[in-house]
Amino acid sequence: MEQHTPPLLLMLLLFTLSASSSFQPALVLEMAKILLENYCFPENLVGMQEAIQQAITSGEILQISDRKTLAAVLTVGVQGALNDPRLTVSYEPNFVPVVPLMLPSLPTDQLIRLVRNSVKLDILEDNIGYLRVDRIIGEETAAKLGSLLRDNIWDKIAHTSSLIFDLRYSTTGQLSGVPFIISYFSDTQPLIHIDTVYDRPSNTTMELWTMPSIKGERYGKKKDVIILISKRTMGAAEAVAYTLKNLKRAIIVGERSAGGSVKVQKIKIEGSEFYITVPVARSVSPITGQSWEVSGVSPTVSVSPKEAVTKAKSLLAVRSSIPNIVQRISVIIGQLYAFTDRVPALQQQLQSTDLFSVISEEDLAVRLNQDLQTVSEDPRLTIKYMQDSSATAEEEPELYKDTDDPKVLAELVDTTFKVKILPGNAGYLRFDEFIESAALMKLEEVMAKKVWEPLKDTDYLIIDLRYNTGGYSPSLALILSYLQDASQRSHLFTIYDRIQNTTTEYYSVSEITGPTYGSKRGVYVLTSYYTASVGEEFAYLIQSLHRGTVIGEITSGALMHSKMFQIEKTDLAITVPSINFIDNNGECWLGGGVVPDAIVVCSLATSRGSKHQTK
Ligand SMILES: *[C@@H]1O[C@H](CO)[C@@H](O)[C@H](O)[C@H]1NC(C)=O
Ligand SMILES: *[C@@H]1O[C@H](CO)[C@@H](O)[C@H](O)[C@H]1NC(C)=O
């Protein structure tokens, strides 16, 4: 800090003064002296006195005759310069200092009455403790009342399942009482540094720490604590709320607190009837490096003080359901997730997820989802909050398995496959679903006639999957086989099914009787963002087998091979991939859209829009 430059403070202060008409330099000098000896941010005062002295000698300070005006002008100047609204200058010829109430010196029965009047204790439904404290008593008073407080308050709450700690009306108290409260809601070890208080007049710094031992049973760290605050909550109660909030030990509900101060003094300016009010001590939280002073404590959940208790109860209800939800998710992943090797790490993560500030199911979904994504690196595994809980598990495609009737089969091929020869001798094949492969095998003869015969002399083949929304993965193998040489039997892909616990390898089908398209001629696969599930897998395999070029839009990225479950009695749904689709290179398809080799935007919105709008 530069010692010789007059600080901003004085520039502002002097400017304010010189704009008015008259003033007494001695008063300003005396005020500066009080600030230097008492103001709790001495670092902000560097160079002040020199600057004042200089201003006086050079005649910059003018005279103000009206004392009240002078006080107001000084207040504006000093507040603005030090950016501290607590500093005020007043002119009070009749001021009588109030002697602060010294609690510890009161007779014990008076103390008991006072504590009784400022504490309310109740046990609510579901064994929720309710403790309202309107005055945080200091260390000495607490020591004097010792076992009485323990027996009547702390030990009673210790056996509740969760606590609503009501500080909405706590407007007074002593900082020395804070360590006990923080200790009560902490474990014995490690000791926690709660606050550092610097007192300017004595130039001493005091650290507040949790206590290694307290009388009676601790509430500890595990059970939920919700602290209620209001704009009246002030001083030591703010220190309690601020500390427990930043220790992640309590959820704060209500409205922003008053923003009090550790200690403010009204000091008489010598030789005058002016007083200056000065914050003489300051608190710094070692957790945040900041303080609850002036700016107050902001609530985790903002509600009007009137609604705070109801809100707290509903938060506790949500939070009490969390362990079961997490357990249920852990079980589902264990039973269904296709990447079995990732299950232990996922379950461990679920155990250790930081659920402290979770205040809604939506919150929980976000938190768990983040964790699962990080650990699994599998975008298919998700947890969502779905207010519209009508969403259900994915539909199973229709089965054709008992179709033997040749007429029906022929019809099926007819409706499924569209074949054309385009100008330039290009073959064009469009199919919008992958028929179940057993059925397809039976259809071979029909297929040969309907599809492969007409295409067999074309120069290249366009396969249009822009409207293909999936079907059966196994039939991929059959269709891909037509695009290879009949003699060639190669590994195409593998499917691991977690529910069946089976691994199935798919090879090209060698017993095809009709003509195939072979492996030499060009194949162009058209995709759109409607192209989904097995349709996408086909495009994906065309790329990984280097059998063709994919042209069009990035495919839908529809999450196939997953099951979605509603978590009982919640609006949460988990999607678990139970099947892994692994290509010929051993890569597992994680469900993102297939990126074409050439991206071309197609406009299909009108053609089949209605069927897909729900996706
Ligand atoms: C306050 O105390 C520290 C040492 O603890 C000392 O270095 C400093 O000069 C003192 N400040 C004042 C203004 O007395
Ligand atoms: C799945 O099957 C393999 C043998 O194929 C077996 O070793 C394994 O324990 C099974 N896993 C489960 C979860 O059933």
XYZ file of C-alpha atoms and ligand atoms in Angstrom:
643
model
C 0.000 0.000 0.000
C 1.368 3.444 -0.854
C 1.877 5.541 2.228
C 2.189 8.997 0.693
C -0.691 9.285 -1.700
C -3.788 10.725 -0.047
C -6.328 7.928 -0.246
C -9.552 8.150 -2.081
C -11.245 8.578 1.259
C -9.912 12.003 1.905
C -10.282 13.224 -1.593
C -13.967 12.436 -1.371
C -14.361 13.707 2.147
C -12.651 16.974 1.389
C -14.522 17.448 -1.815
C -17.800 17.102 0.028
C -16.673 19.602 2.636
C -15.299 22.220 0.327
C -18.538 22.247 -1.606
C -20.283 23.539 1.543
C -19.723 26.828 3.292
C -18.006 26.602 6.694
C -16.231 24.113 8.921
C -14.009 23.496 11.944
C -10.742 21.776 11.016
C -10.209 20.484 14.583
C -13.368 18.409 14.411
C -12.222 16.675 11.230
C -8.805 16.020 12.714
C -10.341 14.566 15.858
C -12.681 12.394 13.805
C -9.746 11.127 11.780
C -7.950 10.243 14.998
C -10.939 8.232 16.257
C -11.118 6.348 12.968
C -7.387 5.638 13.067
C -7.633 4.185 16.538
C -10.936 2.357 16.237
C -12.037 1.586 12.693
C -11.715 -2.124 12.042
C -10.299 -1.710 8.528
C -7.147 0.304 9.368
C -5.650 -0.584 6.001
C -8.265 1.642 4.354
C -7.084 4.662 6.351
C -3.483 4.763 5.273
C -2.332 8.333 4.609
C -5.560 9.878 5.843
C -4.173 12.102 8.593
C -1.452 13.589 6.431
C -3.974 14.338 3.746
C -6.280 16.110 6.176
C -3.432 18.124 7.632
C -2.355 19.168 4.193
C -5.863 20.135 3.196
C -6.222 22.276 6.320
C -2.920 24.089 5.819
C -3.668 24.833 2.220
C -7.069 26.238 3.288
C -9.142 23.789 1.321
C -11.556 23.097 4.137
C -14.453 25.499 4.332
C -16.730 26.266 7.234
C -20.251 24.885 7.696
C -22.196 26.674 10.434
C -25.250 24.416 10.893
C -24.216 21.432 13.012
C -26.846 18.979 11.839
C -25.945 19.799 8.242
C -22.302 19.370 9.106
C -23.015 15.944 10.625
C -24.946 14.890 7.532
C -22.200 16.133 5.219
C -19.542 14.316 7.223
C -21.597 11.124 7.199
C -21.973 11.181 3.429
C -18.279 11.918 3.048
C -16.976 9.235 5.348
C -19.431 6.574 4.146
C -18.649 7.237 0.537
C -14.920 7.411 1.064
C -14.655 4.194 3.063
C -17.509 2.481 1.293
C -18.962 1.471 4.622
C -22.600 2.360 5.360
C -22.113 1.702 9.070
C -20.038 4.849 9.593
C -22.182 7.786 10.672
C -21.555 11.149 12.215
C -24.281 12.661 14.373
C -24.761 15.848 16.334
C -26.400 14.897 19.648
C -26.046 17.447 22.444
C -28.284 15.331 24.729
C -26.929 11.867 24.028
C -26.902 9.489 26.979
C -24.951 6.299 26.313
C -26.907 3.081 26.851
C -25.194 0.679 29.205
C -25.311 -2.734 27.508
C -27.052 -5.491 29.374
C -24.390 -7.648 30.994
C -26.040 -11.059 31.102
C -23.486 -12.989 33.125
C -23.817 -10.539 36.012
C -27.566 -11.178 36.333
C -28.790 -13.474 39.098
C -29.243 -17.048 37.886
C -33.042 -17.100 38.185
C -33.260 -13.992 36.011
C -30.954 -15.586 33.495
C -33.103 -18.702 33.404
C -36.204 -16.632 32.792
C -34.448 -14.722 30.047
C -33.251 -17.863 28.306
C -36.653 -19.475 28.694
C -38.221 -16.469 27.021
C -35.848 -16.551 24.120
C -35.913 -20.280 23.388
C -38.763 -22.420 22.095
C -38.454 -26.141 21.636
C -40.838 -28.571 20.028
C -40.819 -32.040 18.525
C -42.871 -32.081 15.326
C -44.271 -34.910 13.254
C -41.768 -37.428 11.869
C -39.512 -36.720 14.823
C -38.436 -33.371 13.399
C -36.966 -31.139 16.066
C -37.923 -27.478 16.097
C -35.718 -25.078 17.985
C -36.288 -21.362 17.959
C -33.590 -19.210 19.530
C -34.096 -15.466 19.675
C -30.901 -14.646 21.528
C -27.564 -16.378 21.241
C -26.152 -16.314 24.710
C -22.430 -15.918 25.230
C -19.936 -18.374 26.569
C -20.021 -17.084 30.151
C -23.805 -17.167 30.470
C -23.869 -20.605 28.925
C -21.281 -21.785 31.434
C -23.365 -20.431 34.258
C -26.511 -22.223 33.067
C -24.564 -25.276 31.912
C -26.475 -28.431 32.723
C -29.813 -26.647 32.604
C -29.346 -25.822 28.912
C -28.039 -29.281 28.226
C -30.930 -31.095 29.893
C -33.704 -28.860 28.610
C -32.551 -28.050 25.119
C -29.599 -29.772 23.547
C -30.106 -33.300 24.844
C -33.766 -33.170 23.852
C -32.975 -32.221 20.279
C -30.141 -34.715 20.047
C -32.652 -37.536 19.611
C -34.645 -36.004 16.786
C -34.202 -37.227 13.208
C -33.716 -33.784 11.720
C -33.922 -30.225 12.919
C -35.484 -26.931 11.977
C -33.359 -24.299 13.689
C -35.336 -21.098 13.675
C -33.248 -17.929 13.809
C -35.814 -15.696 12.137
C -36.266 -13.672 15.317
C -32.714 -13.861 16.581
C -31.778 -10.211 16.678
C -29.263 -10.167 19.461
C -26.563 -12.292 20.936
C -22.917 -12.806 21.529
C -20.316 -14.150 19.176
C -18.720 -16.134 21.996
C -21.774 -18.409 21.962
C -21.255 -19.356 18.322
C -18.519 -22.002 18.791
C -20.782 -24.081 21.019
C -23.571 -24.162 18.440
C -21.239 -24.994 15.565
C -19.612 -27.707 17.696
C -22.996 -29.181 18.517
C -23.621 -29.708 14.784
C -20.115 -30.999 14.066
C -18.076 -34.041 14.895
C -15.524 -34.032 17.680
C -12.705 -34.156 15.163
C -11.348 -32.390 13.253
C -11.660 -29.076 15.015
C -12.971 -26.418 12.675
C -11.781 -22.839 12.466
C -15.059 -20.920 12.430
C -14.223 -17.260 12.408
C -11.423 -14.750 12.855
C -12.395 -11.585 14.673
C -10.114 -8.574 14.586
C -10.722 -5.963 17.257
C -9.156 -2.635 16.319
C -9.112 -0.761 19.650
C -7.185 -3.573 21.311
C -5.396 -4.446 18.042
C -6.002 -8.107 18.773
C -7.169 -10.986 16.632
C -9.242 -13.777 18.083
C -9.956 -17.064 16.379
C -13.149 -18.982 17.034
C -12.836 -22.754 16.809
C -15.143 -25.670 17.434
C -14.721 -27.237 20.842
C -13.043 -30.618 21.366
C -15.642 -31.499 23.949
C -19.039 -30.156 24.841
C -21.398 -30.981 27.636
C -23.941 -33.516 26.534
C -24.553 -35.309 23.296
C -23.716 -33.722 19.930
C -26.172 -33.589 17.075
C -23.282 -34.433 14.804
C -22.963 -34.012 11.087
C -25.265 -36.615 9.591
C -28.799 -35.485 10.290
C -30.416 -32.736 8.255
C -30.471 -29.244 9.727
C -32.456 -26.431 8.201
C -31.872 -22.925 9.493
C -34.583 -20.328 9.070
C -33.557 -16.705 8.753
C -35.320 -13.436 8.055
C -34.250 -9.907 7.374
C -34.347 -9.349 11.132
C -31.823 -12.086 11.876
C -28.776 -10.227 13.063
C -25.315 -10.574 14.564
C -24.291 -13.819 16.226
C -27.233 -15.633 14.612
C -25.913 -14.541 11.228
C -22.515 -15.925 12.170
C -24.190 -19.256 12.991
C -26.170 -19.390 9.748
C -23.239 -18.209 7.637
C -20.833 -20.724 9.131
C -23.145 -23.741 8.991
C -24.119 -22.835 5.446
C -20.536 -22.590 4.269
C -19.526 -25.710 6.151
C -22.284 -27.368 4.107
C -23.898 -28.382 7.346
C -27.223 -26.573 7.099
C -29.598 -25.514 4.388
C -30.704 -21.923 4.862
C -34.342 -21.092 4.245
C -35.979 -17.677 4.374
C -34.853 -14.234 3.312
C -31.487 -12.487 3.333
C -30.478 -11.614 6.878
C -29.902 -8.118 8.233
C -26.159 -7.876 7.709
C -25.197 -6.764 11.195
C -21.763 -6.256 12.642
C -19.585 -7.891 15.221
C -19.229 -4.680 17.180
C -20.147 -1.086 16.449
C -19.387 1.773 18.848
C -20.645 5.293 19.101
C -17.689 7.441 20.071
C -17.817 11.076 21.175
C -15.645 13.416 19.138
C -13.563 15.201 21.757
C -14.427 18.810 22.487
C -17.732 18.651 20.626
C -21.219 17.214 20.813
C -20.658 15.209 17.674
C -20.506 11.438 17.745
C -19.099 9.053 15.227
C -20.408 5.516 14.977
C -17.627 3.148 14.028
C -17.454 -0.613 13.462
C -14.578 -1.489 15.729
C -14.329 -5.226 15.107
C -14.706 -7.333 12.023
C -15.303 -10.971 11.296
C -13.695 -12.958 8.511
C -14.762 -16.495 7.790
C -11.749 -18.684 7.072
C -14.040 -20.807 4.916
C -14.995 -18.037 2.507
C -12.477 -15.300 3.278
C -15.510 -13.071 3.606
C -18.100 -12.131 6.154
C -21.795 -12.032 6.891
C -21.379 -8.442 8.061
C -23.201 -5.729 6.124
C -24.231 -7.960 3.215
C -25.985 -10.566 5.380
C -26.492 -14.281 4.801
C -28.247 -15.262 1.604
C -30.679 -18.166 1.913
C -30.245 -21.402 -0.016
C -33.999 -21.372 -0.563
C -35.721 -17.991 -0.655
C -39.181 -17.834 0.848
C -41.021 -15.287 2.935
C -40.429 -15.825 6.664
C -44.104 -16.756 7.062
C -43.736 -19.741 4.733
C -40.344 -20.791 6.037
C -41.484 -23.540 8.430
C -43.746 -25.172 5.857
C -40.988 -24.976 3.276
C -38.476 -26.479 5.682
C -40.797 -29.400 6.410
C -41.251 -30.123 2.717
C -37.499 -29.938 2.136
C -36.938 -32.411 4.939
C -39.518 -34.730 3.407
C -37.747 -34.594 0.026
C -34.379 -35.124 1.657
C -35.526 -38.059 3.741
C -36.462 -39.916 0.564
C -33.024 -39.460 -1.008
C -31.227 -42.489 0.496
C -33.899 -44.865 -0.828
C -33.832 -43.306 -4.270
C -30.069 -43.574 -4.468
C -30.227 -47.166 -3.286
C -32.847 -48.030 -5.888
C -30.753 -46.472 -8.657
C -27.723 -48.375 -7.469
C -29.636 -51.664 -7.646
C -31.019 -50.954 -11.128
C -27.572 -50.140 -12.470
C -26.168 -53.265 -10.848
C -28.809 -55.442 -12.449
C -29.053 -53.931 -15.890
C -26.099 -51.864 -16.954
C -24.419 -53.500 -19.923
C -20.935 -52.262 -19.024
C -20.657 -54.602 -16.043
C -17.055 -53.571 -15.427
C -18.153 -50.001 -14.762
C -20.815 -50.969 -12.212
C -18.658 -51.068 -9.050
C -17.230 -47.597 -9.688
C -20.715 -46.262 -10.395
C -22.151 -47.733 -7.242
C -19.300 -46.364 -5.225
C -19.829 -42.932 -6.729
C -23.516 -43.086 -5.821
C -22.523 -43.774 -2.232
C -20.239 -40.767 -2.094
C -22.170 -38.230 -4.172
C -22.365 -34.945 -2.324
C -26.071 -34.629 -1.700
C -25.801 -31.886 0.861
C -27.497 -29.067 -0.957
C -30.064 -31.189 -2.760
C -33.395 -29.518 -2.156
C -35.594 -31.125 -4.796
C -35.890 -34.220 -6.938
C -34.844 -32.085 -9.866
C -31.658 -31.151 -8.030
C -31.042 -34.771 -7.196
C -31.437 -35.800 -10.832
C -28.938 -33.168 -11.957
C -26.424 -34.164 -9.308
C -26.658 -37.910 -9.841
C -26.721 -37.554 -13.598
C -23.527 -35.533 -13.545
C -21.810 -38.113 -11.397
C -22.970 -41.078 -13.458
C -21.894 -39.385 -16.656
C -18.471 -38.575 -15.271
C -17.822 -42.084 -14.024
C -19.418 -44.088 -16.839
C -18.504 -41.781 -19.750
C -21.603 -43.277 -21.332
C -24.075 -40.680 -22.578
C -26.787 -43.335 -22.692
C -26.872 -43.739 -18.924
C -28.980 -40.905 -17.625
C -31.219 -39.837 -14.796
C -33.883 -37.319 -15.578
C -36.471 -35.417 -13.696
C -39.736 -35.720 -15.553
C -42.590 -33.793 -14.169
C -44.787 -35.382 -16.774
C -44.453 -38.867 -15.371
C -46.623 -40.339 -18.102
C -43.435 -41.157 -20.004
C -42.905 -44.879 -19.961
C -40.424 -47.460 -21.042
C -39.696 -47.644 -24.726
C -42.067 -49.539 -26.918
C -41.129 -52.968 -28.101
C -41.317 -53.303 -31.859
C -44.001 -55.506 -33.323
C -43.179 -59.179 -33.808
C -43.679 -61.112 -36.986
C -42.442 -64.407 -35.733
C -45.369 -66.635 -36.615
C -45.792 -65.464 -40.139
C -45.387 -68.387 -42.506
C -48.109 -67.553 -44.926
C -46.284 -66.794 -48.202
C -48.897 -64.240 -49.132
C -48.401 -62.306 -45.930
C -44.624 -62.526 -46.358
C -44.766 -61.223 -49.874
C -46.934 -58.372 -48.721
C -44.541 -57.563 -45.944
C -41.630 -57.309 -48.358
C -43.748 -55.313 -50.707
C -44.668 -52.756 -48.118
C -41.248 -52.619 -46.506
C -38.838 -52.373 -49.434
C -39.119 -49.772 -52.163
C -36.894 -50.362 -55.159
C -36.266 -48.092 -58.135
C -33.735 -47.696 -60.879
C -32.761 -44.062 -61.168
C -31.280 -42.267 -64.188
C -27.576 -43.047 -64.546
C -28.251 -46.702 -63.716
C -28.327 -46.051 -60.005
C -30.139 -48.557 -57.817
C -32.362 -47.083 -55.157
C -33.529 -49.034 -52.124
C -35.577 -47.594 -49.336
C -36.796 -49.407 -46.263
C -38.143 -47.786 -43.168
C -37.704 -50.575 -40.675
C -35.587 -53.606 -40.023
C -37.913 -56.574 -40.019
C -37.211 -59.279 -37.525
C -34.464 -61.471 -38.970
C -36.157 -64.860 -38.611
C -38.952 -63.475 -40.728
C -36.446 -61.989 -43.092
C -34.728 -65.341 -43.561
C -38.018 -66.867 -44.603
C -38.405 -63.995 -47.010
C -35.187 -64.628 -48.826
C -36.808 -65.882 -51.937
C -39.296 -63.056 -52.067
C -36.506 -60.578 -51.313
C -34.354 -61.897 -54.080
C -37.115 -61.398 -56.577
C -38.438 -58.136 -55.279
C -35.193 -56.399 -54.268
C -31.941 -57.916 -55.391
C -32.862 -59.101 -58.897
C -33.929 -55.649 -60.094
C -30.817 -54.060 -58.527
C -28.252 -56.573 -59.649
C -27.068 -54.752 -62.776
C -26.986 -51.218 -61.436
C -23.690 -49.310 -61.254
C -24.091 -48.257 -57.660
C -26.676 -48.433 -54.940
C -28.388 -45.758 -52.910
C -29.883 -47.022 -49.661
C -32.343 -44.534 -48.308
C -32.575 -44.699 -44.502
C -33.926 -41.198 -44.071
C -37.233 -42.550 -42.823
C -35.830 -45.597 -41.084
C -36.632 -45.650 -37.417
C -35.212 -49.010 -36.492
C -36.438 -52.489 -35.750
C -34.345 -55.559 -35.082
C -30.558 -55.417 -34.846
C -29.984 -59.049 -35.933
C -31.469 -58.370 -39.354
C -28.611 -55.921 -39.928
C -26.386 -58.915 -40.507
C -28.598 -60.267 -43.244
C -28.925 -56.997 -45.111
C -25.222 -56.242 -44.798
C -24.479 -59.710 -46.172
C -26.095 -58.730 -49.448
C -23.514 -55.987 -49.744
C -20.620 -58.424 -49.530
C -19.347 -61.234 -51.653
C -21.185 -64.490 -51.070
C -17.969 -66.340 -50.269
C -16.908 -63.809 -47.678
C -17.833 -64.572 -44.089
C -16.758 -61.759 -41.819
C -17.466 -60.563 -38.316
C -19.886 -57.683 -38.492
C -20.773 -56.788 -34.929
C -21.365 -58.148 -31.447
C -24.246 -57.643 -29.079
C -23.903 -58.057 -25.347
C -27.223 -58.339 -23.553
C -26.912 -57.710 -19.831
C -30.356 -59.012 -18.954
C -29.866 -62.338 -20.727
C -26.148 -62.173 -19.914
C -25.356 -63.286 -23.431
C -22.790 -62.193 -25.955
C -23.796 -62.776 -29.553
C -21.406 -62.356 -32.444
C -22.925 -61.570 -35.814
C -21.234 -62.688 -39.000
C -22.285 -62.162 -42.540
C -24.746 -64.832 -43.608
C -23.085 -67.157 -46.092
C -26.062 -69.270 -47.083
C -27.726 -66.574 -49.158
C -29.083 -68.213 -52.286
C -30.178 -65.308 -54.445
C -27.947 -62.696 -56.062
C -26.003 -60.371 -53.780
C -24.782 -56.895 -54.596
C -21.234 -57.864 -53.769
C -18.461 -55.841 -52.241
C -17.163 -53.891 -55.240
C -19.850 -51.465 -56.296
C -20.431 -48.179 -54.538
C -23.020 -47.920 -51.778
C -24.429 -44.589 -50.623
C -26.526 -44.491 -47.475
C -28.845 -41.553 -46.980
C -29.603 -40.456 -43.423
C -31.693 -37.794 -41.782
C -32.245 -36.751 -38.239
C -35.223 -39.106 -38.190
C -32.949 -42.065 -38.832
C -33.006 -43.866 -35.530
C -31.771 -46.878 -33.575
C -31.131 -49.843 -35.919
C -31.221 -47.457 -38.857
C -28.362 -45.598 -37.226
C -26.529 -48.807 -36.478
C -26.698 -49.678 -40.138
C -25.148 -46.344 -41.111
C -22.577 -46.777 -38.343
C -21.589 -50.225 -39.602
C -21.435 -49.077 -43.219
C -18.802 -46.630 -41.991
C -16.909 -48.977 -39.691
C -16.884 -51.749 -42.328
C -15.770 -49.196 -44.939
C -18.528 -50.510 -47.154
C -20.018 -47.236 -48.289
C -20.480 -43.514 -47.894
C -23.053 -42.005 -45.561
C -24.689 -38.852 -46.838
C -27.292 -36.645 -45.226
C -27.946 -35.368 -41.728
C -26.565 -36.508 -38.398
C -28.889 -39.272 -37.225
C -31.298 -38.905 -34.342
C -28.989 -40.351 -31.701
C -32.018 -42.123 -30.285
C -30.953 -44.127 -27.282
C -31.459 -47.684 -28.239
C -30.627 -50.714 -26.151
C -31.696 -48.913 -23.026
C -34.481 -49.355 -20.597
C -36.126 -46.514 -18.824
C -37.572 -46.860 -15.344
C -39.566 -44.542 -13.234
C -38.096 -44.583 -9.742
C -40.952 -45.566 -7.463
C -42.945 -42.711 -5.947
C -40.803 -40.057 -7.640
C -40.687 -38.037 -10.826
C -37.254 -39.428 -11.591
C -36.540 -41.742 -14.461
C -33.358 -43.627 -15.068
C -32.312 -44.807 -18.508
C -29.947 -47.756 -18.366
C -28.304 -49.215 -21.427
C -28.752 -52.966 -21.015
C -27.330 -53.899 -24.394
C -23.974 -53.014 -25.868
C -23.633 -52.843 -29.597
C -20.003 -53.404 -30.536
C -18.770 -52.958 -34.074
C -16.246 -55.046 -36.020
C -13.418 -52.924 -34.580
C -14.478 -53.572 -30.994
C -15.895 -50.082 -30.523
C -19.083 -49.788 -28.538
C -21.687 -47.518 -29.994
C -22.724 -45.107 -27.251
C -25.861 -43.910 -28.933
C -24.823 -40.489 -30.186
C -25.983 -39.720 -33.725
C -23.989 -41.059 -36.655
C -22.098 -38.287 -38.400
C -22.351 -38.725 -42.171
C -19.277 -38.644 -44.374
C -20.954 -35.842 -46.262
C -23.456 -33.684 -44.437
C -26.398 -32.660 -46.579
C -29.506 -31.169 -45.059
C -32.670 -32.895 -46.160
C -36.085 -31.427 -45.559
C -38.348 -34.190 -44.497
C -40.423 -32.297 -42.021
C -43.619 -32.690 -43.962
C -43.272 -36.241 -45.176
C -43.419 -38.164 -41.926
C -43.522 -35.406 -39.406
C -46.578 -36.484 -37.517
C -45.156 -39.832 -36.502
C -42.048 -38.279 -35.031
C -43.285 -35.191 -33.359
C -43.555 -36.999 -30.097
C -39.823 -37.849 -30.001
C -1.092 -4.191 15.847
O -0.340 -5.301 16.264
C 0.616 -5.740 15.333
C 1.297 -6.931 15.926
O 0.384 -7.818 16.429
C 1.609 -4.658 15.027
O 2.510 -5.079 14.039
C 0.874 -3.435 14.536
O 1.780 -2.345 14.364
C -0.184 -3.029 15.532
N -0.940 -1.952 14.959
C -1.224 -0.863 15.623
C -1.940 0.168 14.862
O -0.917 -0.724 16.780
C -22.643 -63.939 -17.076
O -22.157 -65.109 -17.678
C -20.804 -65.385 -17.438
C -20.448 -66.631 -18.196
O -20.835 -66.520 -19.520
C -20.589 -65.573 -15.958
O -19.220 -65.780 -15.681
C -21.054 -64.359 -15.216
O -20.958 -64.539 -13.838
C -22.478 -64.033 -15.589
N -22.808 -62.767 -14.992
C -23.947 -62.544 -14.375
C -24.110 -61.205 -13.795
O -24.814 -63.378 -14.290
